[in-house]
PDB file of C-alpha atoms in Angstrom:
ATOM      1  CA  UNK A  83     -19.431  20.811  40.947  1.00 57.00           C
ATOM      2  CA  UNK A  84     -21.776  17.807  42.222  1.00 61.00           C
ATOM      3  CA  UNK A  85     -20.577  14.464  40.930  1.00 57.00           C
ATOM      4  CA  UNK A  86     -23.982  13.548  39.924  1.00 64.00           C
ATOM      5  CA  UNK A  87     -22.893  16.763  37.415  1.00 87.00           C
ATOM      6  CA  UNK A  88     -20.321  14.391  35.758  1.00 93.00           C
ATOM      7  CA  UNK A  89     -21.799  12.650  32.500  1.00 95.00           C
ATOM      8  CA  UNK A  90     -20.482   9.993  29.925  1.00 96.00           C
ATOM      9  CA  UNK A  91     -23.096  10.862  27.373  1.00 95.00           C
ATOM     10  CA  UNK A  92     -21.871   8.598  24.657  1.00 97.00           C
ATOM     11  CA  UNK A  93     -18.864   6.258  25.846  1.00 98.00           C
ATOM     12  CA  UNK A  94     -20.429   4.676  28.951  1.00 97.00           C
ATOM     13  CA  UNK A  95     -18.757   4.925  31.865  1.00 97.00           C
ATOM     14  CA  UNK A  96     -15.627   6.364  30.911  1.00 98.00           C
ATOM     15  CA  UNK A  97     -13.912  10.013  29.971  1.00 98.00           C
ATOM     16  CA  UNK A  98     -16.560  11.786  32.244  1.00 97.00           C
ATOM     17  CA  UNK A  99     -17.646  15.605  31.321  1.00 96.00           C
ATOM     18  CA  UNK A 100     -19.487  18.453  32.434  1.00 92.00           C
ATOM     19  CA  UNK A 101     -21.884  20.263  30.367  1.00 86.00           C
ATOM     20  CA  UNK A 102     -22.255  24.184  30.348  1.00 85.00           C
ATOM     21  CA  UNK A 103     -24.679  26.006  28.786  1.00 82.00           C
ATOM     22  CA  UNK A 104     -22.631  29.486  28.386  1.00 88.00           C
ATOM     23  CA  UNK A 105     -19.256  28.814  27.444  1.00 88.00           C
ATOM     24  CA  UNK A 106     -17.233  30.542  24.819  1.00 91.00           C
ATOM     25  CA  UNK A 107     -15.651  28.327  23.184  1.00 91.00           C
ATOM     26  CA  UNK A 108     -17.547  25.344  21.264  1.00 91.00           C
ATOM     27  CA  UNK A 109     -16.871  22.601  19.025  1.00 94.00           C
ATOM     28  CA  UNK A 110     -17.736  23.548  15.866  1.00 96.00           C
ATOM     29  CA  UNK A 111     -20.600  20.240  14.332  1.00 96.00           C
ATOM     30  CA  UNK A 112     -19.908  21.528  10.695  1.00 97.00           C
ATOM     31  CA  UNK A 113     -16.584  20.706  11.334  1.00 98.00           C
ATOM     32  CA  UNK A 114     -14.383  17.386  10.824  1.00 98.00           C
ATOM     33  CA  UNK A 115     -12.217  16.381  13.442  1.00 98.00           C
ATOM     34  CA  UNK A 116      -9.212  14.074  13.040  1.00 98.00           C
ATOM     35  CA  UNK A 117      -6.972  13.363  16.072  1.00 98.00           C
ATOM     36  CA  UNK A 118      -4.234  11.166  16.664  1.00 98.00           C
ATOM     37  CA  UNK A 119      -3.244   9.646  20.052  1.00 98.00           C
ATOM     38  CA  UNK A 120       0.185   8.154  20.730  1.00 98.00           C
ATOM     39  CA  UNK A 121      -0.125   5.986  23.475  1.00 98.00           C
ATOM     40  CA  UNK A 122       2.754   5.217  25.699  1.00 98.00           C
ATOM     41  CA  UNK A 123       2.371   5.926  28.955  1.00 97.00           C
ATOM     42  CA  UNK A 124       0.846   3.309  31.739  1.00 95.00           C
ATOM     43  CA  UNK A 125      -0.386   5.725  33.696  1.00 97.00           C
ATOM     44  CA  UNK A 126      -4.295   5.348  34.678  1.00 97.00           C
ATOM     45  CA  UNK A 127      -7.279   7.218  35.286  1.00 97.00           C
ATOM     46  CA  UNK A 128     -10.057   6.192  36.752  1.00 96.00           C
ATOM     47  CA  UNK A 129      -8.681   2.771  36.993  1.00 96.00           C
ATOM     48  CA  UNK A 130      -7.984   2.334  33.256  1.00 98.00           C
ATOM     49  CA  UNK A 131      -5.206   3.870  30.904  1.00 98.00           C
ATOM     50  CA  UNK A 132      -5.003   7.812  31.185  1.00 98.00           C
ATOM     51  CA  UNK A 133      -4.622   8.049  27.321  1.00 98.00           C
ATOM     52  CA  UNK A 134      -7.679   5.678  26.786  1.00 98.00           C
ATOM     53  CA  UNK A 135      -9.761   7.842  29.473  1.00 98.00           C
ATOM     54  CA  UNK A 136      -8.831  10.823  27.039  1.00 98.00           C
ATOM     55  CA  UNK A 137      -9.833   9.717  23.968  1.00 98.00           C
ATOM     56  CA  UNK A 138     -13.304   8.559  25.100  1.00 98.00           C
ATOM     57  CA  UNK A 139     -13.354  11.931  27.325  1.00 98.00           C
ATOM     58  CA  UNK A 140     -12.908  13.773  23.823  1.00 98.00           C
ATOM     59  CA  UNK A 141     -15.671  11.707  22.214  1.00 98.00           C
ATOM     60  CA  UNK A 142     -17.805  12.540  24.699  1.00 98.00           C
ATOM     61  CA  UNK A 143     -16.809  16.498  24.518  1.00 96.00           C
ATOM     62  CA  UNK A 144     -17.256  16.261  20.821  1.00 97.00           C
ATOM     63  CA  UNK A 145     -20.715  14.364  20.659  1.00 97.00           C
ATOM     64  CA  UNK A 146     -21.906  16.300  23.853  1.00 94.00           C
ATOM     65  CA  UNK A 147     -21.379  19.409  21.533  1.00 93.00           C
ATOM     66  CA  UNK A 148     -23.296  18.479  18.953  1.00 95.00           C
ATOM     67  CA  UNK A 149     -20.513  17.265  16.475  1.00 98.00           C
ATOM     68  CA  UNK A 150     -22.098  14.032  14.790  1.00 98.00           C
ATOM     69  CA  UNK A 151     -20.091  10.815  14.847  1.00 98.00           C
ATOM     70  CA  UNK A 152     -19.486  10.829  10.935  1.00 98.00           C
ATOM     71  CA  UNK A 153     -17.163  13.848  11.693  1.00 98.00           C
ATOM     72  CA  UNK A 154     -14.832  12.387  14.654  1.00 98.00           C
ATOM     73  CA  UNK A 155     -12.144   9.845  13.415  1.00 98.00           C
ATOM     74  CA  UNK A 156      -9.848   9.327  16.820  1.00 98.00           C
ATOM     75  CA  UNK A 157      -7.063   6.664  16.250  1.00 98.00           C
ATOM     76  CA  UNK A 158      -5.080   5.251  19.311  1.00 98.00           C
ATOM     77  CA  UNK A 159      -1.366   4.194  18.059  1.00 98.00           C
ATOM     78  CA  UNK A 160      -0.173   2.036  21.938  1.00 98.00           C
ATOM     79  CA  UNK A 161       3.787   1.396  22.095  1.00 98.00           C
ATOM     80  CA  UNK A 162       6.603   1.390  24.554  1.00 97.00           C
ATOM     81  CA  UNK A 163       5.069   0.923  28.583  1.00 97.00           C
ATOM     82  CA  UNK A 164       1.125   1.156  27.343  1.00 98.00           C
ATOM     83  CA  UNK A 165       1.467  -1.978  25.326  1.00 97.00           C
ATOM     84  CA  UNK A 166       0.358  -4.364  27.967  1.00 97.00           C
ATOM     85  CA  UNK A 167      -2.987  -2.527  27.868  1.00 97.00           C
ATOM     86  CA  UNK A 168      -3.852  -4.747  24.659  1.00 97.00           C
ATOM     87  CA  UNK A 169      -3.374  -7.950  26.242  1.00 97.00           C
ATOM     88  CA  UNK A 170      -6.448 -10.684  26.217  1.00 97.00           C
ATOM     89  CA  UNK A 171      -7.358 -10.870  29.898  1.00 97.00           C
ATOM     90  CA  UNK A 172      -5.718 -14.064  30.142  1.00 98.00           C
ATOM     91  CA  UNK A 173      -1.855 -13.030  29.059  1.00 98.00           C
ATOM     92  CA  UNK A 174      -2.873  -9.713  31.097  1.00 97.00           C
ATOM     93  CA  UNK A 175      -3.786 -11.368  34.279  1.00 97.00           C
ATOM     94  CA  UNK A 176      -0.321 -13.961  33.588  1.00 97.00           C
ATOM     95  CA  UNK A 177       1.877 -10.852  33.412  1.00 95.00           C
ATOM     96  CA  UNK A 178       0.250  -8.315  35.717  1.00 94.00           C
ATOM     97  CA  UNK A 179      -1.725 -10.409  37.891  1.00 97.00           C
ATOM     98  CA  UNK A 180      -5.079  -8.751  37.997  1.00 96.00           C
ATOM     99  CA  UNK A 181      -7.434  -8.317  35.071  1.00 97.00           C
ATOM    100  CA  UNK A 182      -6.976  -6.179  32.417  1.00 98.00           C
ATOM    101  CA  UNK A 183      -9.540  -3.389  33.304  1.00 97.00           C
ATOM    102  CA  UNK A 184      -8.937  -1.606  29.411  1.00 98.00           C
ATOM    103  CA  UNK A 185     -10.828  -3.975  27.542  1.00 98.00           C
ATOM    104  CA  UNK A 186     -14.158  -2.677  28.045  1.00 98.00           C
ATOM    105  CA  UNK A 187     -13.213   0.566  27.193  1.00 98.00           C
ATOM    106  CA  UNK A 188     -11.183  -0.647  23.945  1.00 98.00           C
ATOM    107  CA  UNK A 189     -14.123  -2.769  22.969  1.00 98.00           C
ATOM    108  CA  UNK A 190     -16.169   0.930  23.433  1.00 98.00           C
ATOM    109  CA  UNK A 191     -14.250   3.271  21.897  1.00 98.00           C
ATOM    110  CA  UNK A 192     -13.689   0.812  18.591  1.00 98.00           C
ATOM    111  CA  UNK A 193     -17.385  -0.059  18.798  1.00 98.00           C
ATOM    112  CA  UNK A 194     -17.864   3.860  18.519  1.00 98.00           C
ATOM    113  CA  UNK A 195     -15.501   3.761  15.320  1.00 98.00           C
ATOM    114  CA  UNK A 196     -12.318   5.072  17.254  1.00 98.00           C
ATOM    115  CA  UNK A 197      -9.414   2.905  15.528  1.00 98.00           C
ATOM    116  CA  UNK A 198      -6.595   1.583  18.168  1.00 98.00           C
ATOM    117  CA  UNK A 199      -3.389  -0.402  16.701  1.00 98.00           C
ATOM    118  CA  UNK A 200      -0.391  -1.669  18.312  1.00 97.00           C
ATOM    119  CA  UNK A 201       3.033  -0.420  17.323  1.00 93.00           C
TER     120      UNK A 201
END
């Protein structure tokens, strides 16, 4: 696989995918999907927060297969080690010294209508 083959179809720049014509195994667009993420690892991918990478991966996966947005309600629930992730840049860069690279994806994925609260 070519990494020109990697897309982010609907959350730019983030949760990459790769689109195959003759898979199996679908998603189903007459179908509603409603997923949960707990969110409480630091851990990053792609330089932001693995968990954060996964949920807009998912949205893509889910758009990409022709589920429409009415029918995808992701929620992000962020405790324990994640919780810096929601800091304004300013208290981010105070406390980790560098800039909070999760915003732009936060501001993406709850611009899509992905919910994310603090715990």
């Amino acid at each position: 696989m070519n990494s020109q083959d990697w897309k982010t179809p609907t959350i730019e720049g983030y949760g990459r995918i790769a689109e195959f014509e003759n898979v199996a195994i679908k998603p189903d667009p007459s179908k509603e999907y409603k997923i949960l993420f707990h969110i409480t690892s630091d851990k990053e991918r792609e330089g932001v927060n693995g968990s954060l990478w996964k949920m807009a991966r998912l949205i893509n996966l889910l758009e990409s297969g022709g589920v429409p947005q009415k029918n995808i309600q992701i929620v992000g629930v962020i405790s324990g080690p994640a919780t810096p992730i929601t800091l304004t840049e300013k208290a981010y860069f105070e406390k980790m010294n560098k800039s909070n690279p999760n915003l732009d994806l936060m501001k993406k994925l709850t611009n899509y209508g992905a919910e994310i609260h603090l715990c």
